[in-house]
mmCIF file of C-alpha atoms in Angstrom:
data_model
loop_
_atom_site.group_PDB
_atom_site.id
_atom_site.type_symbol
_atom_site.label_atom_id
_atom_site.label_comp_id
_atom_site.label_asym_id
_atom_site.label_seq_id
_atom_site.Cartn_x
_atom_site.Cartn_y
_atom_site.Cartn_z
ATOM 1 C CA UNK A 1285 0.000 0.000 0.000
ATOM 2 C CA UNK A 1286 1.249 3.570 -0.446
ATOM 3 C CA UNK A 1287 1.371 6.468 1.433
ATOM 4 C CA UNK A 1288 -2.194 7.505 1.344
ATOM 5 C CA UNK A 1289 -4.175 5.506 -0.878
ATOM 6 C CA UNK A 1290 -7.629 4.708 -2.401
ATOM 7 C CA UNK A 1291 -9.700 1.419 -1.995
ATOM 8 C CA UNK A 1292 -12.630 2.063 -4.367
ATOM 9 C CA UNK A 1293 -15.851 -0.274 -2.453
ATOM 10 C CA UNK A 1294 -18.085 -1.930 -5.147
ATOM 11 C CA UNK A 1295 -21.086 -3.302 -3.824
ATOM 12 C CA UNK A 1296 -24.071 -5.565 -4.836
ATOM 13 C CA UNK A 1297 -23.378 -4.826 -8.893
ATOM 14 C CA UNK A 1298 -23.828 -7.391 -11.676
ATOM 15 C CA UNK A 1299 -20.696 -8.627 -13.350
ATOM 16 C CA UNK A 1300 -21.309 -6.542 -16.639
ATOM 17 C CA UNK A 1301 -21.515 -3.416 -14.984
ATOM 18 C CA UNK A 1302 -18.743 -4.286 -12.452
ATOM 19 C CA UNK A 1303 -16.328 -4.671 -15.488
ATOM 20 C CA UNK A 1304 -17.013 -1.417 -17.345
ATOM 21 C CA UNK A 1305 -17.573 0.815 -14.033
ATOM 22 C CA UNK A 1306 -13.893 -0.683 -12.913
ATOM 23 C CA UNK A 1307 -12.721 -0.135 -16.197
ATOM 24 C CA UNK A 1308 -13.135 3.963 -15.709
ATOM 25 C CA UNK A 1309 -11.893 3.628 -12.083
ATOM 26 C CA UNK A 1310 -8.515 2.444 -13.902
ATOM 27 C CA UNK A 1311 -8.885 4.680 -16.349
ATOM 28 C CA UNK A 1312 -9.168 7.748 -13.934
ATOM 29 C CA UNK A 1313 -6.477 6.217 -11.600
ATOM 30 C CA UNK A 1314 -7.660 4.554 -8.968
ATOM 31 C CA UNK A 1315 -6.297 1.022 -8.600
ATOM 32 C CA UNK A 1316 -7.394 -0.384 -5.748
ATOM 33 C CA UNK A 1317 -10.688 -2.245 -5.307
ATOM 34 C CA UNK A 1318 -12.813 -3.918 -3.210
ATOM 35 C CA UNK A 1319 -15.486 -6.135 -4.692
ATOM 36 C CA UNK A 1320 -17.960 -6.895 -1.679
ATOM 37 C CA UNK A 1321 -19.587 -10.283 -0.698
ATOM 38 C CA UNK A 1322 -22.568 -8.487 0.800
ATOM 39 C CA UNK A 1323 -24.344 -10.445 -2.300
ATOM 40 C CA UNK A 1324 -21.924 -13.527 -2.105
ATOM 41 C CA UNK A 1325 -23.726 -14.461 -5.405
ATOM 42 C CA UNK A 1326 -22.974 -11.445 -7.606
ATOM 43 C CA UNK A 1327 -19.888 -10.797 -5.338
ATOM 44 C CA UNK A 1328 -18.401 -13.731 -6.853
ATOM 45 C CA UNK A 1329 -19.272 -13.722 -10.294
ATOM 46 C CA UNK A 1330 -17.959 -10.222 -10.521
ATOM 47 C CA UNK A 1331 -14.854 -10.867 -8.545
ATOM 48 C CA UNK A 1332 -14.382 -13.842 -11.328
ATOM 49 C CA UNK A 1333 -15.167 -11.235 -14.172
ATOM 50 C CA UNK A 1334 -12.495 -8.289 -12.662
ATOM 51 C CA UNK A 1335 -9.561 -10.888 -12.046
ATOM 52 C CA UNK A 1336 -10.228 -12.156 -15.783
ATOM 53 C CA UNK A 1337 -10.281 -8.667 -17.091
ATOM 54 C CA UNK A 1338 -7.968 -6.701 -15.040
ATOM 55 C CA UNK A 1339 -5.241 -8.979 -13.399
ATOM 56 C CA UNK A 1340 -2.386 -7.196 -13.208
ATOM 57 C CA UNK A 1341 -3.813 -3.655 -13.820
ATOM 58 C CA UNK A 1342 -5.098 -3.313 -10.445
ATOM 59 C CA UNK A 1343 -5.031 -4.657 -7.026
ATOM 60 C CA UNK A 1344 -8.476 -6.627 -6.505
ATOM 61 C CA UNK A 1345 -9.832 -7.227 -3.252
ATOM 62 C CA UNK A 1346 -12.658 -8.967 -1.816
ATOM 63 C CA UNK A 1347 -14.526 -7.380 0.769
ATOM 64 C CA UNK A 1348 -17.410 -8.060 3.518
ATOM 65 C CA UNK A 1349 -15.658 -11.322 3.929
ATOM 66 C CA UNK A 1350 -17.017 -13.429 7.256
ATOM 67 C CA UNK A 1351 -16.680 -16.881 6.761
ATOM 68 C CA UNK A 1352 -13.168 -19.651 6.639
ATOM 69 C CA UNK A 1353 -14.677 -21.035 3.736
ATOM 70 C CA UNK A 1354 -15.053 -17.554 1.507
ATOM 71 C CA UNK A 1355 -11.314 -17.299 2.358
ATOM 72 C CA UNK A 1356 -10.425 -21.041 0.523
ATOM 73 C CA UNK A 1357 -12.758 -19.792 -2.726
ATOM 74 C CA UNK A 1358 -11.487 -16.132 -2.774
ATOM 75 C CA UNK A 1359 -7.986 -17.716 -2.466
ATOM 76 C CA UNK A 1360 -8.664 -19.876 -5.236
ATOM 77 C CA UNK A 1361 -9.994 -17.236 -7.306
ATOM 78 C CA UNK A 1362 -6.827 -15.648 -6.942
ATOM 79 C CA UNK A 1363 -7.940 -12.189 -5.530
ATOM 80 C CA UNK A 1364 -4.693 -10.070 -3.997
ATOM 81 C CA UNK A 1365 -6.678 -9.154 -0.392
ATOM 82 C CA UNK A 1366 -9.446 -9.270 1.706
ATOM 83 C CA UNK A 1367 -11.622 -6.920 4.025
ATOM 84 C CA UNK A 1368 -13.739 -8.043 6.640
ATOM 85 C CA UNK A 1369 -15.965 -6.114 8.625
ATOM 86 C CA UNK A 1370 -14.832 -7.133 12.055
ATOM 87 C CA UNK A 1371 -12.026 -8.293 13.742
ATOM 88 C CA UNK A 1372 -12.261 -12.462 14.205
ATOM 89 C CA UNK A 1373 -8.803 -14.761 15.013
ATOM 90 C CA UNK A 1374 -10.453 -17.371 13.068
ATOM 91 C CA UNK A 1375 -10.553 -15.436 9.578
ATOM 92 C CA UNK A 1376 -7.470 -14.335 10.584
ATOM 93 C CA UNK A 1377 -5.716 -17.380 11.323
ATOM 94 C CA UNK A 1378 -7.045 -18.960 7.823
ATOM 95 C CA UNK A 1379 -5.831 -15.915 5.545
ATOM 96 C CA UNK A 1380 -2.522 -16.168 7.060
ATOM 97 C CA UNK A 1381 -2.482 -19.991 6.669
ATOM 98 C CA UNK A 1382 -3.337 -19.487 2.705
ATOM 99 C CA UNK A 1383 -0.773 -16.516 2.328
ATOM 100 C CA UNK A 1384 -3.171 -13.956 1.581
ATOM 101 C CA UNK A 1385 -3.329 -10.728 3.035
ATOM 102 C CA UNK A 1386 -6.360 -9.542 5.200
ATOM 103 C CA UNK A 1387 -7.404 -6.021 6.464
ATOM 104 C CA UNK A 1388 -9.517 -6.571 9.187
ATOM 105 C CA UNK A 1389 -12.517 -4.216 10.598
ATOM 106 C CA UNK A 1390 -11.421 -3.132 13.952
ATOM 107 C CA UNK A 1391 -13.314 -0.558 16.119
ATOM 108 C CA UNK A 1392 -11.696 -1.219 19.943
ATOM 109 C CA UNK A 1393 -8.577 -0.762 21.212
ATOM 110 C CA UNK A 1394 -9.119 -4.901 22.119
ATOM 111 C CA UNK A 1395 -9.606 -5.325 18.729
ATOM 112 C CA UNK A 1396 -6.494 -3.414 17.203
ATOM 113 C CA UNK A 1397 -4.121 -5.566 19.983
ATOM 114 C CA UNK A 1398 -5.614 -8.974 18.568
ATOM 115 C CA UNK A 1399 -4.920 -7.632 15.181
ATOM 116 C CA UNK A 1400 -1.001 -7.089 16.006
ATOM 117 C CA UNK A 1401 -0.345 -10.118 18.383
ATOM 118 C CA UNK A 1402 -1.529 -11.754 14.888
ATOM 119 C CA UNK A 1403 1.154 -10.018 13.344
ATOM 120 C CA UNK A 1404 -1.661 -7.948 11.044
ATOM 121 C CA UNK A 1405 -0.848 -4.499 10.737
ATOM 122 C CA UNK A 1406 -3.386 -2.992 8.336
ATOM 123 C CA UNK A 1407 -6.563 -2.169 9.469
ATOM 124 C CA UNK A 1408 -10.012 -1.253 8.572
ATOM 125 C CA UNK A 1409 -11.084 1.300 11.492
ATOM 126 C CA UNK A 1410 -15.023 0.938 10.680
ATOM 127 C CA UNK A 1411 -17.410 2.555 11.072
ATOM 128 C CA UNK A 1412 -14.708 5.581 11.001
ATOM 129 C CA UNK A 1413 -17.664 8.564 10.797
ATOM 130 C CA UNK A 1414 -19.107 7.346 14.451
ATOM 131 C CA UNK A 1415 -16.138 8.120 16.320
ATOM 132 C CA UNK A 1416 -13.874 11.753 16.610
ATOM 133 C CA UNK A 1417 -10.443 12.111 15.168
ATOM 134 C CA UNK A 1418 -8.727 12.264 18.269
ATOM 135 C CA UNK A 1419 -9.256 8.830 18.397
ATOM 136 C CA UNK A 1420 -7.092 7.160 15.983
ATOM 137 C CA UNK A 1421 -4.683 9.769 17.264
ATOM 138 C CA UNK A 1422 -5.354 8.146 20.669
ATOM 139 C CA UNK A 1423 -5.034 4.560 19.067
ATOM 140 C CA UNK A 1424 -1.493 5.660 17.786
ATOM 141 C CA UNK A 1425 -0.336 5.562 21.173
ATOM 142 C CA UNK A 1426 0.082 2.373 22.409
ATOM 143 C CA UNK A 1427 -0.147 0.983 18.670
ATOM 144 C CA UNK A 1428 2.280 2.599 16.837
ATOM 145 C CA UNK A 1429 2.719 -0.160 14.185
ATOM 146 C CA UNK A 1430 -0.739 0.148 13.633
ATOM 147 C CA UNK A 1431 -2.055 1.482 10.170
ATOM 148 C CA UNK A 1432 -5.698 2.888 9.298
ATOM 149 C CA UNK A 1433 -8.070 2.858 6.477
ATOM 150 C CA UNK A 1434 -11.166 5.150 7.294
ATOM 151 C CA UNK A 1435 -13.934 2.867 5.843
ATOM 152 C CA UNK A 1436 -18.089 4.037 6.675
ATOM 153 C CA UNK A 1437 -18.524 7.523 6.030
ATOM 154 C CA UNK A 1438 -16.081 8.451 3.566
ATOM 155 C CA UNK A 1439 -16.475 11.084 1.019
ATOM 156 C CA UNK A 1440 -15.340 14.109 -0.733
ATOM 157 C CA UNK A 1441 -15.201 16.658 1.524
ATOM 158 C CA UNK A 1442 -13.710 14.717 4.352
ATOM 159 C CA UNK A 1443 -10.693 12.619 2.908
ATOM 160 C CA UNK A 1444 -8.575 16.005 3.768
ATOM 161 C CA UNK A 1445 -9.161 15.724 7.969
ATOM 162 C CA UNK A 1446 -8.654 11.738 7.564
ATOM 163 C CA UNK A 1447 -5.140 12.244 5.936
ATOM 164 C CA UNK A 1448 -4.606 14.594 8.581
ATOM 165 C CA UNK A 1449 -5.677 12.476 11.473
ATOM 166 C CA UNK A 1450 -3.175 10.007 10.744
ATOM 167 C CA UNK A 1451 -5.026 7.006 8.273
ATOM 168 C CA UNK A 1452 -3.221 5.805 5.686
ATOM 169 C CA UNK A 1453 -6.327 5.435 3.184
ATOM 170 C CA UNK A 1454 -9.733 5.693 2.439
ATOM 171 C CA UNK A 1455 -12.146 2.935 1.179
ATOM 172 C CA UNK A 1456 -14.989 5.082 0.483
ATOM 173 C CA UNK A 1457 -18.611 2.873 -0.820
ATOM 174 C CA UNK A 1458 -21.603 5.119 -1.916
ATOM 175 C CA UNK A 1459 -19.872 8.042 -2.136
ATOM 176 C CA UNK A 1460 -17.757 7.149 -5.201
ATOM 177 C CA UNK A 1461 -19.641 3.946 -6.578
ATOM 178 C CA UNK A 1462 -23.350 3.518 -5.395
ATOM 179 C CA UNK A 1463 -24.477 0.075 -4.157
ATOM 180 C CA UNK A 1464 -25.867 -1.598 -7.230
ATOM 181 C CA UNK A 1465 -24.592 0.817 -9.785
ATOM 182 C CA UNK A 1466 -24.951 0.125 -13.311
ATOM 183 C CA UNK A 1467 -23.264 1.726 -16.666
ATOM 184 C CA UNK A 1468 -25.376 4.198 -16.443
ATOM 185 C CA UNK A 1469 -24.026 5.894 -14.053
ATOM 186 C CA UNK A 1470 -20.209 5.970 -15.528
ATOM 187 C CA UNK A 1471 -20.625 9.887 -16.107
ATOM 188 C CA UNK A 1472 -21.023 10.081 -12.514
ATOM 189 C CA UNK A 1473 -18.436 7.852 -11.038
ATOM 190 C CA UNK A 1474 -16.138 8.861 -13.676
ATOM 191 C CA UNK A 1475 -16.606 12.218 -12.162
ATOM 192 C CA UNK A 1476 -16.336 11.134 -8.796
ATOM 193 C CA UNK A 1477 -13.476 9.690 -8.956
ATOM 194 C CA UNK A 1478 -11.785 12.662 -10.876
ATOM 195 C CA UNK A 1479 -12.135 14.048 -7.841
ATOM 196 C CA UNK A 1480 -10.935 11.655 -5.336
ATOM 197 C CA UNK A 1481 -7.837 11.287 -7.463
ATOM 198 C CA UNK A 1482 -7.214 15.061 -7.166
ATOM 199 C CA UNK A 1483 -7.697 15.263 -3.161
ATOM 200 C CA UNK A 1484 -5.737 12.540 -2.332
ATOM 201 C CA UNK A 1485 -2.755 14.205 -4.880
ATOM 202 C CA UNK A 1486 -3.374 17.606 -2.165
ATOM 203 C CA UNK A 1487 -3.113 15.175 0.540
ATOM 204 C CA UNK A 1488 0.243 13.526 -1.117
ATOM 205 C CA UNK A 1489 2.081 17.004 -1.545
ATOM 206 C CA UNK A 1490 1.676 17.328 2.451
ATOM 207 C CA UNK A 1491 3.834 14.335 2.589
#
């Protein structure tokens, strides 16, 4: 991961669309992506669609993962990470076991400990918007090697305070690409992620 980076969150959208709305995400530079299992069904099948179309042009995710035996498919398929929405030594314990990296949700100071005695130092702090700034601030204490995406609330007009509160990404859903988006909305997203790309550059030349 670099500096400050971009996980684009595609949710609940049909293979077809998935291909051709992460085709303008490329296109517009963001390269990160996280399909979500929320609908293991479509999840799937689009994850299977993005990997055939865009292997090696982007790093492709799966996200929303809750279950050991999502881990053995997604593994299979071949994806480059994982996202889960909360902290669980089990999932854990299985990604490492398969070699494939995992970004687990953690929201307690508990949770971001179990992360790191697991040697897992990227995290998902989620939902990010229901707590203050201060407190990844206050996380960075005692968990220095700890490193957080802002995930659940993300969206234009905040990425600027979470760069400066001390994440190292965003992962932003709705805000960027709806839930259940379809080609036509690629005016939008293309638009929308214009401007992503263009705040997280501002953010970059803090650096």
């Amino acid at each position: 991961m670099s500096k400050f980076c971009c996980i684009a969150i595609l949710r609940d959208i049909q293979p077809n669309d998935c291909e051709a709305i992460v085709k303008t995400l490329l296109e517009e530079g963001i390269t990160k992506l996280e399909i979500s299992l929320s609908n293991e069904e479509i999840g799937y099948q689009s994850i299977e669609r993005i990997l055939e179309k865009f292997k090696g042009q982007a790093e492709i995710g799966a996200g929303t993962v809750t279950t050991v035996e999502q881990i053995s498919v997604l593994k299979k398929l071949g994806v480059d990470f994982i996202i889960t929405p909360a902290y669980d030594d089990e999932l854990v314990q299985k990604a490492k076991e398969v070699h494939l990296e995992i970004i687990p949700g953690v929201f307690t100071p508990q949770d971001v400990m179990r992360a790191l005695n697991q040697g897992v130092t990227n995290l998902k702090l989620f939902p990010f918007d229901a707590l203050p700034y201060q407190y990844i601030k206050s996380l960075k204490g005692p968990f220095p090697k700890a490193n957080f995406f802002a995930v659940g609330g993300v969206t234009l007009s905040n990425v600027e305070d979470i760069y400066r509160a001390g994440f190292i990404g965003i992962a932003p859903g709705s805000d960027l690409v709806n839930r259940g988006s379809t080609v036509q909305d690629i005016e939008l997203i293309k638009e929308k992620a214009k401007q992503y790309v263009e705040v997280i550059k501002r953010c970059m030349q803090e650096i």
